[in-house]
mmCIF file of C-alpha atoms in Angstrom:
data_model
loop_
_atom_site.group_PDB
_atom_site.id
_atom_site.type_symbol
_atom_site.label_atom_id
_atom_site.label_comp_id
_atom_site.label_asym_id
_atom_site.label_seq_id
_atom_site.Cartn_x
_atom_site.Cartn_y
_atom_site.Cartn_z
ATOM 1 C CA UNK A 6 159.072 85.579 98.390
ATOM 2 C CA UNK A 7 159.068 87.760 101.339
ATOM 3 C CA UNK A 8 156.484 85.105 103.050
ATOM 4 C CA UNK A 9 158.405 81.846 102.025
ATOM 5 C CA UNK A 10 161.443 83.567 104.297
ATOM 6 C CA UNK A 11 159.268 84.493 106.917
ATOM 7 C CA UNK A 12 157.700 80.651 107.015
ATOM 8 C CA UNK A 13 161.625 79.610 106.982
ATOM 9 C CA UNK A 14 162.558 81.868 109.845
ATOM 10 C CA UNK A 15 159.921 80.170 111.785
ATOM 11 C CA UNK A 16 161.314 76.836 111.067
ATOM 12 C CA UNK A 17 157.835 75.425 109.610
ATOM 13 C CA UNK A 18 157.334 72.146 107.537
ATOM 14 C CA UNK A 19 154.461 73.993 105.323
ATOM 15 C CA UNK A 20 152.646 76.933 104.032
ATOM 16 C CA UNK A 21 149.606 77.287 103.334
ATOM 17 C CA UNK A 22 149.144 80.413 100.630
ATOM 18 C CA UNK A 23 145.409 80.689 101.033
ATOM 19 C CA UNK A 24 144.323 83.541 98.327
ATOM 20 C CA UNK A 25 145.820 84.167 94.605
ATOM 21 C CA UNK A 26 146.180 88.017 95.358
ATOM 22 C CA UNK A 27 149.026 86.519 97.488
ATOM 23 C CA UNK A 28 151.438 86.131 94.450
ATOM 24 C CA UNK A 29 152.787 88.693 92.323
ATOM 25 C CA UNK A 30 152.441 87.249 89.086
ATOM 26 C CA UNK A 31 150.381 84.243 88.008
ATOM 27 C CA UNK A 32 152.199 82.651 85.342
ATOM 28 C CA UNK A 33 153.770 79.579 85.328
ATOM 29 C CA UNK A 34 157.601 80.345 85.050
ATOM 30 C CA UNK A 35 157.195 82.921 88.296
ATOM 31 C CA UNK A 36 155.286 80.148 90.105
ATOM 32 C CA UNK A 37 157.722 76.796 89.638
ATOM 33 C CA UNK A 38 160.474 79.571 90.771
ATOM 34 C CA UNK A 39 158.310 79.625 93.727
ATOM 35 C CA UNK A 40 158.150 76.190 94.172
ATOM 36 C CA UNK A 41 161.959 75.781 93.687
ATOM 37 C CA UNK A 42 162.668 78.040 95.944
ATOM 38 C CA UNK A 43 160.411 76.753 98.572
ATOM 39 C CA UNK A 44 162.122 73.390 98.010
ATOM 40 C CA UNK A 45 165.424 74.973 98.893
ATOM 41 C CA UNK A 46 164.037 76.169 102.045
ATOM 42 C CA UNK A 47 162.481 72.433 102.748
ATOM 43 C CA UNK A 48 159.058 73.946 102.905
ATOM 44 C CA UNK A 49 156.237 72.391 101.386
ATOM 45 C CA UNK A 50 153.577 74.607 99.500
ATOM 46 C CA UNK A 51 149.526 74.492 99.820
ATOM 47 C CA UNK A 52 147.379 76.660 97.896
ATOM 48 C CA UNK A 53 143.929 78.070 98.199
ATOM 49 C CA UNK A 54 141.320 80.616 96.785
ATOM 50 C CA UNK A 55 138.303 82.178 97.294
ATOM 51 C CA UNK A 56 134.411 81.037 96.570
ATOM 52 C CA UNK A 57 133.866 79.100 93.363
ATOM 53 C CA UNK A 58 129.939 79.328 94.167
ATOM 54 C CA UNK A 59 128.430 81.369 91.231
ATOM 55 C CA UNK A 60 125.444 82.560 93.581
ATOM 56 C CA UNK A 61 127.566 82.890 96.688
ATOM 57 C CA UNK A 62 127.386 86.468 98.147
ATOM 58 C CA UNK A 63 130.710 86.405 98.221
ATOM 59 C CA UNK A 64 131.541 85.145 94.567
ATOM 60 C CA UNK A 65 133.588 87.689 92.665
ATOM 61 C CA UNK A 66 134.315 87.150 89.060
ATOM 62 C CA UNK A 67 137.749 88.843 89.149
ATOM 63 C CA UNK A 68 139.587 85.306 87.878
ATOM 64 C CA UNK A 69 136.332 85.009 85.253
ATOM 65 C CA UNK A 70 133.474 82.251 86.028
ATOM 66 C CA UNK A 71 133.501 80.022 88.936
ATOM 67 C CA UNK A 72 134.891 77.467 86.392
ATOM 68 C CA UNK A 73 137.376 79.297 84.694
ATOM 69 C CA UNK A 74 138.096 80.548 88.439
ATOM 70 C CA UNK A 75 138.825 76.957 89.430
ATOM 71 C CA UNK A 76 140.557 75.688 86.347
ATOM 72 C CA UNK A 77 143.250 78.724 87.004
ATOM 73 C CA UNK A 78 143.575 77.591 90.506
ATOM 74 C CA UNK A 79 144.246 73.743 89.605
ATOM 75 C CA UNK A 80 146.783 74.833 87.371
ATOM 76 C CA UNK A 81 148.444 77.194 89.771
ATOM 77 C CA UNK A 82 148.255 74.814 92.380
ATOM 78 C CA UNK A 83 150.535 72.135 89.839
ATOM 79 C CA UNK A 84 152.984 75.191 88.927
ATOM 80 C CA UNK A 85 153.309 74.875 92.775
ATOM 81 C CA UNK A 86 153.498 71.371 93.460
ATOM 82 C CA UNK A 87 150.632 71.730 95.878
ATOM 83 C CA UNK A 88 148.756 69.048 96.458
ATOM 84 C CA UNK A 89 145.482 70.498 97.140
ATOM 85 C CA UNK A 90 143.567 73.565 96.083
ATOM 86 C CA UNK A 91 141.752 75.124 99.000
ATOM 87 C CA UNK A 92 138.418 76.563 97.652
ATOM 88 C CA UNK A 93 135.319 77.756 100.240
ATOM 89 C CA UNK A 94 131.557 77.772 99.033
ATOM 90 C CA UNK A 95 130.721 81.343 100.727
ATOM 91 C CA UNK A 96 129.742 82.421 104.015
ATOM 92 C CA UNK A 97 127.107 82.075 106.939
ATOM 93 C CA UNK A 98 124.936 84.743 104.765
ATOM 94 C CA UNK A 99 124.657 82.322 102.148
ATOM 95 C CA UNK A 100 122.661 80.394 104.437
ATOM 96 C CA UNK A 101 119.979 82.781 103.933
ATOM 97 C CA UNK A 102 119.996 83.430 100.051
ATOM 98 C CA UNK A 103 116.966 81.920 98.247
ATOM 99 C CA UNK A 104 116.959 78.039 98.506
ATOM 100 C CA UNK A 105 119.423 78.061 101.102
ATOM 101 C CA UNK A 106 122.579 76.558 101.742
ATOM 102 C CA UNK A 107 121.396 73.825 99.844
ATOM 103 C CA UNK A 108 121.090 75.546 97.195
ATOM 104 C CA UNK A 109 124.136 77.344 96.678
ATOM 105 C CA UNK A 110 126.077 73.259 97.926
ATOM 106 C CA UNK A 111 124.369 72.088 94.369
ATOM 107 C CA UNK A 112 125.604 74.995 92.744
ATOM 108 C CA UNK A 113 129.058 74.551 93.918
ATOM 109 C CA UNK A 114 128.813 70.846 93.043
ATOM 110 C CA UNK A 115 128.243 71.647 89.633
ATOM 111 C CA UNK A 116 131.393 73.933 89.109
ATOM 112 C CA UNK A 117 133.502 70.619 90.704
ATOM 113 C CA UNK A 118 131.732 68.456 87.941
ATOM 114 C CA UNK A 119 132.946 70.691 85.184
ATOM 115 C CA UNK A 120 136.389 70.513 86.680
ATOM 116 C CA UNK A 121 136.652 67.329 87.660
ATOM 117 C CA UNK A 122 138.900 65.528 84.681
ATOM 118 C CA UNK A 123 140.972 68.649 85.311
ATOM 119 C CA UNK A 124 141.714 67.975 88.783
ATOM 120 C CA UNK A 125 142.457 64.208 88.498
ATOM 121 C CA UNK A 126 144.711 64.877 84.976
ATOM 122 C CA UNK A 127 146.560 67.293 87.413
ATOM 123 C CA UNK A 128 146.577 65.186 90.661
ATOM 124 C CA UNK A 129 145.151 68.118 92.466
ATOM 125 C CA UNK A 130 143.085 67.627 95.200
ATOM 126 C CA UNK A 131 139.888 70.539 95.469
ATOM 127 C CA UNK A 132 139.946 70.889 99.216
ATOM 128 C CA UNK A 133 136.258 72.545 100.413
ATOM 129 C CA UNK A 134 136.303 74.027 103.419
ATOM 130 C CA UNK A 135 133.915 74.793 106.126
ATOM 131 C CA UNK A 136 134.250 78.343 105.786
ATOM 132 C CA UNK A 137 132.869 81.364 107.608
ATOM 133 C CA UNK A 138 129.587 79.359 108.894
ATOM 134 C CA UNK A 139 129.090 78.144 105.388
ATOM 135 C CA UNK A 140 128.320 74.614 105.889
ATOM 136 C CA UNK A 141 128.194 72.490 108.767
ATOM 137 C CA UNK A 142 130.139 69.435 108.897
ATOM 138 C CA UNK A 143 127.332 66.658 107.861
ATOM 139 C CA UNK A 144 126.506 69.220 105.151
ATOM 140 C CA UNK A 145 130.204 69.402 103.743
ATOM 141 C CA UNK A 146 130.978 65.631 103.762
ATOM 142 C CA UNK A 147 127.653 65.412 101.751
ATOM 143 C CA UNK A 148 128.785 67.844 99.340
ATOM 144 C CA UNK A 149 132.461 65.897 98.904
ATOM 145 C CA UNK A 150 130.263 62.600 98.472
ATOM 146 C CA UNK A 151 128.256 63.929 96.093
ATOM 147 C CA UNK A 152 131.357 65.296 94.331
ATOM 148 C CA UNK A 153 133.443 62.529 94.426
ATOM 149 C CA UNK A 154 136.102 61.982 97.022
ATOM 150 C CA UNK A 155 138.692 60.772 94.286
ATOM 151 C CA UNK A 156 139.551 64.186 93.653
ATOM 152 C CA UNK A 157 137.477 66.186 96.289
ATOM 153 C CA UNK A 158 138.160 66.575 100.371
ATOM 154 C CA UNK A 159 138.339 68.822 102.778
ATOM 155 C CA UNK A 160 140.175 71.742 104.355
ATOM 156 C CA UNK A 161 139.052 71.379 107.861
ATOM 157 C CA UNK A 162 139.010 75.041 109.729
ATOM 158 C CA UNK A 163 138.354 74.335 113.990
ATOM 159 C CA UNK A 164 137.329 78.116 114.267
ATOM 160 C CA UNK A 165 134.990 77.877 111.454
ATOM 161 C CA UNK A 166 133.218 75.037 112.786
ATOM 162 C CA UNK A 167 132.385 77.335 116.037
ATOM 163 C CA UNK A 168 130.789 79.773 113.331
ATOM 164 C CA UNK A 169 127.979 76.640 112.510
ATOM 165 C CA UNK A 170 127.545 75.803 116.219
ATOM 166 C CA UNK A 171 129.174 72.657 116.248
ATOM 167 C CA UNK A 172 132.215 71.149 119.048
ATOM 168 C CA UNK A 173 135.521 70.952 116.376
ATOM 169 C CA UNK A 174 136.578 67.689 118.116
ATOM 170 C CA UNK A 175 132.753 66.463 117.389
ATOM 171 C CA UNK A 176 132.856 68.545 113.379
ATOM 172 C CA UNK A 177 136.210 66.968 112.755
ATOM 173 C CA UNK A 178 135.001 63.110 113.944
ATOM 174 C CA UNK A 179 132.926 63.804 110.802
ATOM 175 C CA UNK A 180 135.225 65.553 108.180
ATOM 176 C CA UNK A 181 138.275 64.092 109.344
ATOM 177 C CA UNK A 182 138.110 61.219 106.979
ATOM 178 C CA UNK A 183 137.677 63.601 104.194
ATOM 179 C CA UNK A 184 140.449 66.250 105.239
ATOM 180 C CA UNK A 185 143.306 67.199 102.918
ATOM 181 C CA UNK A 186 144.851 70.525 104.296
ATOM 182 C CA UNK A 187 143.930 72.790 107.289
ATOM 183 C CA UNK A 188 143.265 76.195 108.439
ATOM 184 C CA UNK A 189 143.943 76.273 112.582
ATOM 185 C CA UNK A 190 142.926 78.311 115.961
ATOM 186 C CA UNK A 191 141.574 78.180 119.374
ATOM 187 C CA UNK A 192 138.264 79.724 119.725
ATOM 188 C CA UNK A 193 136.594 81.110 123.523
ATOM 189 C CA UNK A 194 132.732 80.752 123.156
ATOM 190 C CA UNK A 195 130.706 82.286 125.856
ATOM 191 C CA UNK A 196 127.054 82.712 126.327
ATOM 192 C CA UNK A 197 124.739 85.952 126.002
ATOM 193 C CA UNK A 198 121.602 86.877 126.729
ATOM 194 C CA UNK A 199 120.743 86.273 122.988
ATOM 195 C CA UNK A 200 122.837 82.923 122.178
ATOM 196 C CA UNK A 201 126.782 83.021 122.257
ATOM 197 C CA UNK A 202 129.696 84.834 121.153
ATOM 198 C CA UNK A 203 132.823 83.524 119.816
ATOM 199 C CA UNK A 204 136.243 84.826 119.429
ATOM 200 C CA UNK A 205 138.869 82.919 117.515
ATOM 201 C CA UNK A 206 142.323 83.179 119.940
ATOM 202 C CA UNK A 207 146.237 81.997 119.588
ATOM 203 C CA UNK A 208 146.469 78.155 120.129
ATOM 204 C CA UNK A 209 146.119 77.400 123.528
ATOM 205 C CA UNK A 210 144.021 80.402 124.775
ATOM 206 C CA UNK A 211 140.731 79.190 124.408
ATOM 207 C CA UNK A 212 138.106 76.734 125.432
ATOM 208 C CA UNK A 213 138.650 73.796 122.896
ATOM 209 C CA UNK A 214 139.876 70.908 123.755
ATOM 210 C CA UNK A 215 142.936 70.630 121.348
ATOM 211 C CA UNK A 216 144.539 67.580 122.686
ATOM 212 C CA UNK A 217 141.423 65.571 122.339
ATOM 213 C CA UNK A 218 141.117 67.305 118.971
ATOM 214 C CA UNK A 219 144.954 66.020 117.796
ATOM 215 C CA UNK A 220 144.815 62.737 119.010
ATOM 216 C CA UNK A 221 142.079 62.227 116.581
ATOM 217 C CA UNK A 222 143.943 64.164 114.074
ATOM 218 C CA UNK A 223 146.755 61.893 114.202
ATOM 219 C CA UNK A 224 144.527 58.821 113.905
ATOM 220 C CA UNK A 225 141.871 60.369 110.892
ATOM 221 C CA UNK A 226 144.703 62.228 108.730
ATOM 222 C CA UNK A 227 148.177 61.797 109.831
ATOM 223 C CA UNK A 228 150.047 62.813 107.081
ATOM 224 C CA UNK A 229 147.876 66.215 106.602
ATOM 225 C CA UNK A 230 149.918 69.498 107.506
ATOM 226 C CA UNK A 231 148.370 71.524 110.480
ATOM 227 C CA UNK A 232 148.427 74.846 109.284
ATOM 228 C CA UNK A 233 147.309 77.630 111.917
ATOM 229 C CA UNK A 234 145.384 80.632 110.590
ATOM 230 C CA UNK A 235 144.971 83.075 113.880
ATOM 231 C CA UNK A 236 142.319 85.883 113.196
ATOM 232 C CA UNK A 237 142.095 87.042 116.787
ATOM 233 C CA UNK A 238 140.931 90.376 118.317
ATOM 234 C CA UNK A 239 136.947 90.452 117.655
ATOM 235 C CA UNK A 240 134.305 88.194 118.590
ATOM 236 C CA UNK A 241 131.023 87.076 116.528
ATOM 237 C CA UNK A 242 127.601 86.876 118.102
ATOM 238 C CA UNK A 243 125.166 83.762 117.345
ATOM 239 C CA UNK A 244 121.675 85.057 118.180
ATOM 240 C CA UNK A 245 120.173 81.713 118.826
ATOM 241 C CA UNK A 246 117.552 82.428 121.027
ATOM 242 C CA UNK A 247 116.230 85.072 118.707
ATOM 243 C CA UNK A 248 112.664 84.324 116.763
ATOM 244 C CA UNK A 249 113.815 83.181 113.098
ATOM 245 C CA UNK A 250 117.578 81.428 113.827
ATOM 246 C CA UNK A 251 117.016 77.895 113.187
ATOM 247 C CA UNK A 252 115.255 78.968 110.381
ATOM 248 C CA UNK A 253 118.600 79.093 108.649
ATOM 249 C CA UNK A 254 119.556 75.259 109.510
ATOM 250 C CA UNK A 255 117.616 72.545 108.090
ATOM 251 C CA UNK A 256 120.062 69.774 108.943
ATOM 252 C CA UNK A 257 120.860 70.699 112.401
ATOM 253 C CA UNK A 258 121.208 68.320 115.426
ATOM 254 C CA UNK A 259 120.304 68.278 119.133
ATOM 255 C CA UNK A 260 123.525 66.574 119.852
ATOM 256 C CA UNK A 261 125.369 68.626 118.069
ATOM 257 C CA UNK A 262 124.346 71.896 119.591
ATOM 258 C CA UNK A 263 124.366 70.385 122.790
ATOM 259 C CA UNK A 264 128.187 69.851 122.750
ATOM 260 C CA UNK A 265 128.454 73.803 121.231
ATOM 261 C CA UNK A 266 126.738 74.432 124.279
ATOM 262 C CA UNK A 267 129.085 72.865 126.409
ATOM 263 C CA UNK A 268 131.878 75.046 125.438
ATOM 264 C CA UNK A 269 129.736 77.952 125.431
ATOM 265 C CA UNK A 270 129.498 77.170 128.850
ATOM 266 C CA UNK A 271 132.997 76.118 129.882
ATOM 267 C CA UNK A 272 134.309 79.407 128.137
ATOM 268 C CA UNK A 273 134.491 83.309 129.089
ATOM 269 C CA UNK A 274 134.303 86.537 127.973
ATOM 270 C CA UNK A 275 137.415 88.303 126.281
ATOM 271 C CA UNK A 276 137.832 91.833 125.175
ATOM 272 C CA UNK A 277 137.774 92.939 121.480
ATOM 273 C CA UNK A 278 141.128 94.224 120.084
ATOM 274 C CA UNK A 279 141.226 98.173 119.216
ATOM 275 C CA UNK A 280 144.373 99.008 117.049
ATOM 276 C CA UNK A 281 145.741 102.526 116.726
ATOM 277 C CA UNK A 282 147.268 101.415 113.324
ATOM 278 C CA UNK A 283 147.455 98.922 110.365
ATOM 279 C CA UNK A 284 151.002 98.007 111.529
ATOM 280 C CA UNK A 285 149.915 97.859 115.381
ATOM 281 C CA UNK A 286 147.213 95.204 113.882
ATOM 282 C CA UNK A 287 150.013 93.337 111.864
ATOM 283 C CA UNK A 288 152.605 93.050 115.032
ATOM 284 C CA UNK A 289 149.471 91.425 117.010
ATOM 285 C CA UNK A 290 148.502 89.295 114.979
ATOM 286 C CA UNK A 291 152.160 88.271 114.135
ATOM 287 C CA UNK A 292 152.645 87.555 117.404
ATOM 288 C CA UNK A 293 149.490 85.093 117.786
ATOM 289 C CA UNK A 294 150.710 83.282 114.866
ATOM 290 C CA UNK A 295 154.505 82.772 116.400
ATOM 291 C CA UNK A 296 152.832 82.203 120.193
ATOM 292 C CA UNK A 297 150.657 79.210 118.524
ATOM 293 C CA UNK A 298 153.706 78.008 116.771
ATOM 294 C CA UNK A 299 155.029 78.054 120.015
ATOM 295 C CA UNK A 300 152.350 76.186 121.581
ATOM 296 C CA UNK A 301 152.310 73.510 118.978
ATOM 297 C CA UNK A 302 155.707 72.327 119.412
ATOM 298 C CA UNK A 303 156.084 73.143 123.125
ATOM 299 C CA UNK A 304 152.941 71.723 124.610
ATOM 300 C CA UNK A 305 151.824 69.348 121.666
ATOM 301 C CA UNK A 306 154.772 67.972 120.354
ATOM 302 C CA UNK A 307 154.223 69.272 116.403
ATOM 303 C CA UNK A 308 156.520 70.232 113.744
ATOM 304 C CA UNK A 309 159.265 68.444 112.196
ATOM 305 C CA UNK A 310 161.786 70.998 111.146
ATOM 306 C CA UNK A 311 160.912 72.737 113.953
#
């Protein structure tokens, strides 16, 4: 509750809820009170969870077996009225597990399968997204082919697609056609002496070019909500030149990590964040959020309500 009136304070058309230790109780009554409630405020709901990839690194089995961890999420997302149900695969470590990321996309295929009548009976949408250097983008609309895009898409994430070495506007010419819901930032990228770093930033503040990135937006998936997920403070180094790297990416493309390198080299350095507090952390990050919001409407024209 205390989230639906901060999203109304800001004046947003949607939230995006992305994890179910977000909600204090599960069941269906407390969740269609939700939903009311966020009709009253003329938001519109989005849910999402965490890995439904059995042999993920990341899977935890805290809602029971990637299944039963997906059913529970369908149905919470229709308590909602979302119309999606943002699930990831892992992370960029998964890359590295035995078989690869190809192994752990079949695995995750096979939990959608078992889920599948579920999710069209429902009219919920299982949005995968290109999460934490998971998959790349060619990888991902694969995995939603395979899948079935009648009741499988995407939830595109721009800073995510930095994580896999890829140029968002170039990631999203692939995935847009596929995308459902979103997870949003600016990213800087700037070169080392072993690859790149990358540090996700407020909306406007780094080196992506966001206005060739929305133009396409509005043509691939006008109707999808742009939700903005800021994580700023700390950057992420790609060790590309290091002996062994590419081992990790089967499927990548010159082309590809030729535009990466473009805004590797268009970018610049930024300091990492050092907070004296949990609360010092919250206020900064609070205000990326509200200075992207900001930028959104102000620069790019977004937002209905707002």
């Amino acid at each position: 509750p205390q989230l639906l009136e901060y999203a109304a304070s800001l004046k947003v058309d949607s939230l995006f809820i992305s994890d179910l230790d977000a909600f204090e109780s599960h069941d269906s009554a407390s969740l269609k009170e939700l939903r009311a409630r966020a009709r009253d405020l003329g938001i519109e709901l989005y849910l999402g969870t965490w890995s439904i990839c059995p042999s993920s690194r990341v899977f935890r089995d805290r809602w029971g077996t990637a299944e039963e961890h997906l059913a529970l999420g369908i149905r919470m997302a229709r308590d909602l009225g979302s119309p999606v149900l943002r699930v990831v695969l892992g992370t960029i470590e998964d890359r590295r597990t035995p078989g690869g990321i190809e192994a752990r996309i079949e695995d995750t295929l096979r939990v959608l399968r078992a889920c599948r009548s579920r999710a069209l009976d429902s009219g919920i949408r299982i949005a995968v997204e290109n999460h934490a250097g998971d998959m790349q983008a060619r990888e991902l609309a694969e995995l939603v082919k395979a899948a079935g895009p009648d009741f499988v898409g995407v939830n595109f994430d721009s800073g995510n697609a930095c994580w896999t070495l890829e140029d968002p506007v170039r990631s999203f010419e692939i995935l847009g056609p596929f995308t459902v819901c979103t997870s949003l930032r600016d990213a800087m990228i700037w070169e080392t002496e072993t690859g790149a770093k990358v540090q996700w930033t407020a909306m406007g503040e780094g080196c992506l070019d966001l206005k060739s990135f929305f133009a396409r937006f509005t043509e691939l998936c006008p109707e999808v909500p742009v939700h903005i997920e800021t994580i700023s403070g700390f950057a992420r180094e790609f060790a590309y030149l290091q002996a062994g790297f590419w081992d990790a990416y089967p499927h990548a493309r010159a082309a590809d990590f030729a535009a990466f390198l473009a805004l590797a080299k268009r970018g610049r350095p930024l300091p990492t964040r050092r907070f004296a507090n949990a609360e010092e952390e919250r206020a900064y990050q609070r205000d990326e959020l509200e200075r992207s919001l900001r930028y959104c409407r102000e620069v790019l024209g977004m937002g209905r309500r707002g």
